[in-house]
């Protein structure tokens, strides 16, 4: 591959949060405990959450190469 000219980072959602809500610790105020100890509203989890990550690069000829693809959940 030639010199990298572009790095693409993609994140996405493949979770049906409502069907998996019982897997989360939701308190009586509707907040979810995150692994870093913060509490955020359930609606924010559904809006901001993602469960996969993909990194690819393109060279100056637009040839693309996948570097990483990970499912996070």
mmCIF file of N, CA, C and O in Angstrom:
data_model
loop_
_atom_site.group_PDB
_atom_site.id
_atom_site.type_symbol
_atom_site.label_atom_id
_atom_site.label_comp_id
_atom_site.label_asym_id
_atom_site.label_seq_id
_atom_site.Cartn_x
_atom_site.Cartn_y
_atom_site.Cartn_z
ATOM 1 N N UNK A 1 0.851 -1.186 0.000
ATOM 2 C CA UNK A 1 0.000 0.000 0.000
ATOM 3 C C UNK A 1 0.884 1.233 0.000
ATOM 4 O O UNK A 1 1.926 1.250 0.640
ATOM 5 N N UNK A 2 0.488 2.252 -0.715
ATOM 6 C CA UNK A 2 1.190 3.534 -0.759
ATOM 7 C C UNK A 2 0.974 4.290 0.543
ATOM 8 O O UNK A 2 0.386 3.771 1.489
ATOM 9 N N UNK A 3 1.393 5.531 0.582
ATOM 10 C CA UNK A 3 1.216 6.346 1.778
ATOM 11 C C UNK A 3 -0.269 6.554 2.074
ATOM 12 O O UNK A 3 -1.072 6.764 1.167
ATOM 13 N N UNK A 4 -0.599 6.516 3.341
ATOM 14 C CA UNK A 4 -1.993 6.719 3.766
ATOM 15 C C UNK A 4 -2.367 8.177 3.563
ATOM 16 O O UNK A 4 -1.647 9.083 3.969
ATOM 17 N N UNK A 5 -3.503 8.388 2.925
ATOM 18 C CA UNK A 5 -3.986 9.751 2.729
ATOM 19 C C UNK A 5 -5.288 10.024 3.481
ATOM 20 O O UNK A 5 -5.664 11.172 3.655
ATOM 21 N N UNK A 6 -5.934 8.958 3.918
ATOM 22 C CA UNK A 6 -7.217 9.146 4.599
ATOM 23 C C UNK A 6 -7.426 8.002 5.585
ATOM 24 O O UNK A 6 -7.187 6.840 5.264
ATOM 25 N N UNK A 7 -7.860 8.336 6.801
ATOM 26 C CA UNK A 7 -8.210 7.337 7.817
ATOM 27 C C UNK A 7 -9.701 7.455 8.065
ATOM 28 O O UNK A 7 -10.207 8.549 8.316
ATOM 29 N N UNK A 8 -10.416 6.344 7.961
ATOM 30 C CA UNK A 8 -11.859 6.325 8.207
ATOM 31 C C UNK A 8 -12.147 5.593 9.512
ATOM 32 O O UNK A 8 -11.685 4.463 9.703
ATOM 33 N N UNK A 9 -12.897 6.225 10.367
ATOM 34 C CA UNK A 9 -13.350 5.635 11.615
ATOM 35 C C UNK A 9 -14.866 5.578 11.564
ATOM 36 O O UNK A 9 -15.528 6.594 11.362
ATOM 37 N N UNK A 10 -15.414 4.379 11.718
ATOM 38 C CA UNK A 10 -16.865 4.197 11.709
ATOM 39 C C UNK A 10 -17.301 3.559 13.013
ATOM 40 O O UNK A 10 -16.666 2.613 13.486
ATOM 41 N N UNK A 11 -18.359 4.081 13.584
ATOM 42 C CA UNK A 11 -18.990 3.467 14.748
ATOM 43 C C UNK A 11 -20.457 3.283 14.423
ATOM 44 O O UNK A 11 -21.014 4.011 13.605
ATOM 45 N N UNK A 12 -21.077 2.308 15.037
ATOM 46 C CA UNK A 12 -22.473 2.070 14.727
ATOM 47 C C UNK A 12 -23.207 1.331 15.819
ATOM 48 O O UNK A 12 -22.622 0.906 16.810
ATOM 49 N N UNK A 13 -24.483 1.193 15.590
ATOM 50 C CA UNK A 13 -25.373 0.558 16.556
ATOM 51 C C UNK A 13 -26.012 -0.659 15.913
ATOM 52 O O UNK A 13 -26.614 -0.565 14.848
ATOM 53 N N UNK A 14 -25.885 -1.788 16.557
ATOM 54 C CA UNK A 14 -26.559 -2.998 16.134
ATOM 55 C C UNK A 14 -27.397 -3.569 17.264
ATOM 56 O O UNK A 14 -27.852 -4.694 17.202
ATOM 57 N N UNK A 15 -27.575 -2.760 18.306
ATOM 58 C CA UNK A 15 -28.287 -3.195 19.506
ATOM 59 C C UNK A 15 -29.733 -2.710 19.446
ATOM 60 O O UNK A 15 -29.992 -1.562 19.109
ATOM 61 N N UNK A 16 -30.652 -3.577 19.818
ATOM 62 C CA UNK A 16 -32.034 -3.155 20.072
ATOM 63 C C UNK A 16 -32.104 -2.904 21.574
ATOM 64 O O UNK A 16 -32.321 -3.818 22.364
ATOM 65 N N UNK A 17 -31.821 -1.660 21.973
ATOM 66 C CA UNK A 17 -31.701 -1.338 23.390
ATOM 67 C C UNK A 17 -32.936 -1.719 24.200
ATOM 68 O O UNK A 17 -32.822 -2.212 25.314
ATOM 69 N N UNK A 18 -34.108 -1.475 23.662
ATOM 70 C CA UNK A 18 -35.322 -1.775 24.436
ATOM 71 C C UNK A 18 -35.449 -3.266 24.744
ATOM 72 O O UNK A 18 -35.847 -3.649 25.827
ATOM 73 N N UNK A 19 -35.085 -4.119 23.806
ATOM 74 C CA UNK A 19 -35.199 -5.555 24.064
ATOM 75 C C UNK A 19 -34.099 -6.051 25.004
ATOM 76 O O UNK A 19 -34.229 -7.130 25.588
ATOM 77 N N UNK A 20 -33.020 -5.274 25.160
ATOM 78 C CA UNK A 20 -31.914 -5.675 26.033
ATOM 79 C C UNK A 20 -31.832 -4.828 27.303
ATOM 80 O O UNK A 20 -30.836 -4.882 28.025
ATOM 81 N N UNK A 21 -32.864 -4.035 27.577
ATOM 82 C CA UNK A 21 -32.840 -3.121 28.724
ATOM 83 C C UNK A 21 -32.587 -3.844 30.037
ATOM 84 O O UNK A 21 -31.904 -3.325 30.915
ATOM 85 N N UNK A 22 -33.084 -5.075 30.183
ATOM 86 C CA UNK A 22 -32.893 -5.813 31.433
ATOM 87 C C UNK A 22 -31.427 -6.174 31.676
ATOM 88 O O UNK A 22 -31.049 -6.507 32.792
ATOM 89 N N UNK A 23 -30.588 -6.071 30.653
ATOM 90 C CA UNK A 23 -29.153 -6.347 30.803
ATOM 91 C C UNK A 23 -28.402 -5.170 31.433
ATOM 92 O O UNK A 23 -27.233 -5.304 31.775
ATOM 93 N N UNK A 24 -29.059 -4.030 31.566
ATOM 94 C CA UNK A 24 -28.441 -2.819 32.102
ATOM 95 C C UNK A 24 -28.961 -2.551 33.507
ATOM 96 O O UNK A 24 -30.091 -2.887 33.838
ATOM 97 N N UNK A 25 -28.122 -1.925 34.317
ATOM 98 C CA UNK A 25 -28.531 -1.509 35.658
ATOM 99 C C UNK A 25 -29.176 -0.131 35.555
ATOM 100 O O UNK A 25 -28.474 0.867 35.423
ATOM 101 N N UNK A 26 -30.501 -0.098 35.608
ATOM 102 C CA UNK A 26 -31.241 1.156 35.528
ATOM 103 C C UNK A 26 -31.805 1.439 36.912
ATOM 104 O O UNK A 26 -32.529 0.619 37.482
ATOM 105 N N UNK A 27 -31.459 2.628 37.471
ATOM 106 C CA UNK A 27 -31.938 2.950 38.813
ATOM 107 C C UNK A 27 -33.360 3.504 38.767
ATOM 108 O O UNK A 27 -33.957 3.638 37.697
ATOM 109 N N UNK A 28 -33.907 3.840 39.932
ATOM 110 C CA UNK A 28 -35.295 4.303 40.018
ATOM 111 C C UNK A 28 -35.508 5.670 39.360
ATOM 112 O O UNK A 28 -36.637 6.067 39.102
ATOM 113 N N UNK A 29 -34.436 6.388 39.055
ATOM 114 C CA UNK A 29 -34.532 7.670 38.355
ATOM 115 C C UNK A 29 -34.378 7.507 36.844
ATOM 116 O O UNK A 29 -34.383 8.481 36.111
ATOM 117 N N UNK A 30 -34.184 6.264 36.386
ATOM 118 C CA UNK A 30 -34.036 6.009 34.958
ATOM 119 C C UNK A 30 -32.620 6.191 34.439
ATOM 120 O O UNK A 30 -32.409 6.309 33.236
ATOM 121 N N UNK A 31 -31.654 6.215 35.360
ATOM 122 C CA UNK A 31 -30.259 6.359 34.971
ATOM 123 C C UNK A 31 -29.568 5.008 34.910
ATOM 124 O O UNK A 31 -29.899 4.096 35.665
ATOM 125 N N UNK A 32 -28.580 4.911 34.030
ATOM 126 C CA UNK A 32 -27.825 3.676 33.836
ATOM 127 C C UNK A 32 -26.416 3.868 34.389
ATOM 128 O O UNK A 32 -25.786 4.906 34.158
ATOM 129 N N UNK A 33 -25.927 2.854 35.097
ATOM 130 C CA UNK A 33 -24.570 2.867 35.609
ATOM 131 C C UNK A 33 -23.637 2.379 34.503
ATOM 132 O O UNK A 33 -23.787 1.268 33.996
ATOM 133 N N UNK A 34 -22.671 3.228 34.125
ATOM 134 C CA UNK A 34 -21.688 2.865 33.111
ATOM 135 C C UNK A 34 -20.490 2.188 33.758
ATOM 136 O O UNK A 34 -20.279 2.296 34.964
ATOM 137 N N UNK A 35 -19.678 1.522 32.963
ATOM 138 C CA UNK A 35 -18.537 0.800 33.519
ATOM 139 C C UNK A 35 -17.499 1.739 34.134
ATOM 140 O O UNK A 35 -16.704 1.317 34.957
ATOM 141 N N UNK A 36 -17.524 3.019 33.767
ATOM 142 C CA UNK A 36 -16.575 3.973 34.353
ATOM 143 C C UNK A 36 -17.130 4.634 35.617
ATOM 144 O O UNK A 36 -16.534 5.542 36.174
ATOM 145 N N UNK A 37 -18.303 4.174 36.068
ATOM 146 C CA UNK A 37 -18.887 4.676 37.308
ATOM 147 C C UNK A 37 -19.856 5.836 37.148
ATOM 148 O O UNK A 37 -20.517 6.226 38.107
ATOM 149 N N UNK A 38 -19.957 6.396 35.956
ATOM 150 C CA UNK A 38 -20.909 7.497 35.730
ATOM 151 C C UNK A 38 -22.324 6.955 35.582
ATOM 152 O O UNK A 38 -22.515 5.814 35.191
ATOM 153 N N UNK A 39 -23.296 7.801 35.883
ATOM 154 C CA UNK A 39 -24.707 7.498 35.671
ATOM 155 C C UNK A 39 -25.230 8.442 34.590
ATOM 156 O O UNK A 39 -25.015 9.650 34.663
ATOM 157 N N UNK A 40 -25.899 7.884 33.570
ATOM 158 C CA UNK A 40 -26.505 8.714 32.538
ATOM 159 C C UNK A 40 -27.932 8.226 32.297
ATOM 160 O O UNK A 40 -28.249 7.068 32.547
ATOM 161 N N UNK A 41 -28.796 9.113 31.808
ATOM 162 C CA UNK A 41 -30.181 8.723 31.544
ATOM 163 C C UNK A 41 -30.268 7.629 30.476
ATOM 164 O O UNK A 41 -29.472 7.589 29.533
ATOM 165 N N UNK A 42 -31.251 6.749 30.618
ATOM 166 C CA UNK A 42 -31.474 5.654 29.675
ATOM 167 C C UNK A 42 -31.626 6.166 28.243
ATOM 168 O O UNK A 42 -31.094 5.598 27.301
ATOM 169 N N UNK A 43 -32.335 7.271 28.067
ATOM 170 C CA UNK A 43 -32.535 7.833 26.735
ATOM 171 C C UNK A 43 -31.202 8.259 26.118
ATOM 172 O O UNK A 43 -31.004 8.145 24.919
ATOM 173 N N UNK A 44 -30.263 8.730 26.930
ATOM 174 C CA UNK A 44 -28.947 9.106 26.428
ATOM 175 C C UNK A 44 -28.158 7.871 26.007
ATOM 176 O O UNK A 44 -27.420 7.910 25.019
ATOM 177 N N UNK A 45 -28.310 6.771 26.726
ATOM 178 C CA UNK A 45 -27.661 5.516 26.331
ATOM 179 C C UNK A 45 -28.120 5.129 24.932
ATOM 180 O O UNK A 45 -27.306 4.792 24.068
ATOM 181 N N UNK A 46 -29.413 5.199 24.692
ATOM 182 C CA UNK A 46 -29.955 4.824 23.389
ATOM 183 C C UNK A 46 -29.500 5.775 22.284
ATOM 184 O O UNK A 46 -29.312 5.356 21.142
ATOM 185 N N UNK A 47 -29.299 7.030 22.614
ATOM 186 C CA UNK A 47 -28.880 8.025 21.628
ATOM 187 C C UNK A 47 -27.381 7.976 21.348
ATOM 188 O O UNK A 47 -26.952 8.037 20.202
ATOM 189 N N UNK A 48 -26.574 7.843 22.407
ATOM 190 C CA UNK A 48 -25.121 7.969 22.278
ATOM 191 C C UNK A 48 -24.380 6.635 22.184
ATOM 192 O O UNK A 48 -23.204 6.611 21.840
ATOM 193 N N UNK A 49 -25.051 5.551 22.505
ATOM 194 C CA UNK A 49 -24.371 4.263 22.539
ATOM 195 C C UNK A 49 -24.024 3.724 21.160
ATOM 196 O O UNK A 49 -24.666 4.037 20.168
ATOM 197 N N UNK A 50 -22.966 2.940 21.104
ATOM 198 C CA UNK A 50 -22.596 2.237 19.882
ATOM 199 C C UNK A 50 -21.971 0.909 20.269
ATOM 200 O O UNK A 50 -21.510 0.731 21.386
ATOM 201 N N UNK A 51 -21.992 -0.052 19.353
ATOM 202 C CA UNK A 51 -21.474 -1.377 19.700
ATOM 203 C C UNK A 51 -20.522 -1.962 18.667
ATOM 204 O O UNK A 51 -20.130 -3.108 18.775
ATOM 205 N N UNK A 52 -20.150 -1.189 17.671
ATOM 206 C CA UNK A 52 -19.091 -1.679 16.800
ATOM 207 C C UNK A 52 -18.219 -0.519 16.332
ATOM 208 O O UNK A 52 -18.628 0.632 16.307
ATOM 209 N N UNK A 53 -16.993 -0.878 16.005
ATOM 210 C CA UNK A 53 -15.981 0.080 15.607
ATOM 211 C C UNK A 53 -15.232 -0.494 14.411
ATOM 212 O O UNK A 53 -14.911 -1.683 14.400
ATOM 213 N N UNK A 54 -14.986 0.345 13.420
ATOM 214 C CA UNK A 54 -14.241 -0.086 12.249
ATOM 215 C C UNK A 54 -13.273 1.026 11.841
ATOM 216 O O UNK A 54 -13.642 2.191 11.823
ATOM 217 N N UNK A 55 -12.028 0.642 11.561
ATOM 218 C CA UNK A 55 -11.016 1.587 11.095
ATOM 219 C C UNK A 55 -10.463 1.072 9.773
ATOM 220 O O UNK A 55 -10.085 -0.097 9.655
ATOM 221 N N UNK A 56 -10.424 1.951 8.789
ATOM 222 C CA UNK A 56 -9.829 1.612 7.499
ATOM 223 C C UNK A 56 -9.009 2.808 7.022
ATOM 224 O O UNK A 56 -9.187 3.934 7.499
ATOM 225 N N UNK A 57 -8.113 2.544 6.101
ATOM 226 C CA UNK A 57 -7.286 3.611 5.529
ATOM 227 C C UNK A 57 -7.386 3.558 4.016
ATOM 228 O O UNK A 57 -7.653 2.514 3.427
ATOM 229 N N UNK A 58 -7.179 4.716 3.386
ATOM 230 C CA UNK A 58 -7.098 4.810 1.926
ATOM 231 C C UNK A 58 -5.778 5.476 1.574
ATOM 232 O O UNK A 58 -5.344 6.398 2.259
ATOM 233 N N UNK A 59 -5.190 4.993 0.500
ATOM 234 C CA UNK A 59 -3.970 5.641 0.027
ATOM 235 C C UNK A 59 -4.330 6.683 -1.031
ATOM 236 O O UNK A 59 -5.509 6.908 -1.327
ATOM 237 N N UNK A 60 -3.310 7.321 -1.585
ATOM 238 C CA UNK A 60 -3.564 8.399 -2.544
ATOM 239 C C UNK A 60 -4.208 7.909 -3.834
ATOM 240 O O UNK A 60 -4.751 8.703 -4.602
ATOM 241 N N UNK A 61 -4.210 6.594 -4.089
ATOM 242 C CA UNK A 61 -4.897 6.047 -5.268
ATOM 243 C C UNK A 61 -6.324 5.590 -4.931
ATOM 244 O O UNK A 61 -6.974 4.962 -5.740
ATOM 245 N N UNK A 62 -6.761 5.876 -3.703
ATOM 246 C CA UNK A 62 -8.092 5.510 -3.205
ATOM 247 C C UNK A 62 -8.231 4.016 -2.915
ATOM 248 O O UNK A 62 -9.343 3.522 -2.733
ATOM 249 N N UNK A 63 -7.127 3.280 -2.883
ATOM 250 C CA UNK A 63 -7.175 1.876 -2.489
ATOM 251 C C UNK A 63 -7.407 1.815 -0.984
ATOM 252 O O UNK A 63 -6.708 2.452 -0.210
ATOM 253 N N UNK A 64 -8.400 1.040 -0.573
ATOM 254 C CA UNK A 64 -8.801 0.962 0.824
ATOM 255 C C UNK A 64 -8.300 -0.331 1.456
ATOM 256 O O UNK A 64 -8.269 -1.388 0.816
ATOM 257 N N UNK A 65 -7.923 -0.224 2.738
ATOM 258 C CA UNK A 65 -7.498 -1.406 3.492
ATOM 259 C C UNK A 65 -8.130 -1.347 4.886
ATOM 260 O O UNK A 65 -8.031 -0.343 5.578
ATOM 261 N N UNK A 66 -8.782 -2.435 5.270
ATOM 262 C CA UNK A 66 -9.396 -2.523 6.585
ATOM 263 C C UNK A 66 -8.310 -2.791 7.627
ATOM 264 O O UNK A 66 -7.504 -3.708 7.466
ATOM 265 N N UNK A 67 -8.275 -1.989 8.675
ATOM 266 C CA UNK A 67 -7.291 -2.133 9.734
ATOM 267 C C UNK A 67 -7.879 -2.867 10.923
ATOM 268 O O UNK A 67 -7.249 -3.747 11.511
ATOM 269 N N UNK A 68 -9.107 -2.523 11.298
ATOM 270 C CA UNK A 68 -9.726 -3.091 12.494
ATOM 271 C C UNK A 68 -11.234 -3.093 12.337
ATOM 272 O O UNK A 68 -11.814 -2.131 11.847
ATOM 273 N N UNK A 69 -11.852 -4.160 12.759
ATOM 274 C CA UNK A 69 -13.302 -4.206 12.918
ATOM 275 C C UNK A 69 -13.588 -4.978 14.191
ATOM 276 O O UNK A 69 -13.096 -6.091 14.373
ATOM 277 N N UNK A 70 -14.327 -4.347 15.106
ATOM 278 C CA UNK A 70 -14.586 -4.945 16.415
ATOM 279 C C UNK A 70 -16.037 -4.755 16.818
ATOM 280 O O UNK A 70 -16.580 -3.659 16.688
ATOM 281 N N UNK A 71 -16.632 -5.808 17.326
ATOM 282 C CA UNK A 71 -17.938 -5.707 17.969
ATOM 283 C C UNK A 71 -17.665 -5.503 19.446
ATOM 284 O O UNK A 71 -16.898 -6.256 20.064
ATOM 285 N N UNK A 72 -18.248 -4.478 20.022
ATOM 286 C CA UNK A 72 -17.922 -4.070 21.383
ATOM 287 C C UNK A 72 -18.839 -4.642 22.450
ATOM 288 O O UNK A 72 -18.533 -4.563 23.625
ATOM 289 N N UNK A 73 -19.946 -5.214 22.070
ATOM 290 C CA UNK A 73 -20.858 -5.736 23.092
ATOM 291 C C UNK A 73 -20.809 -7.226 23.180
ATOM 292 O O UNK A 73 -20.242 -7.916 22.382
#
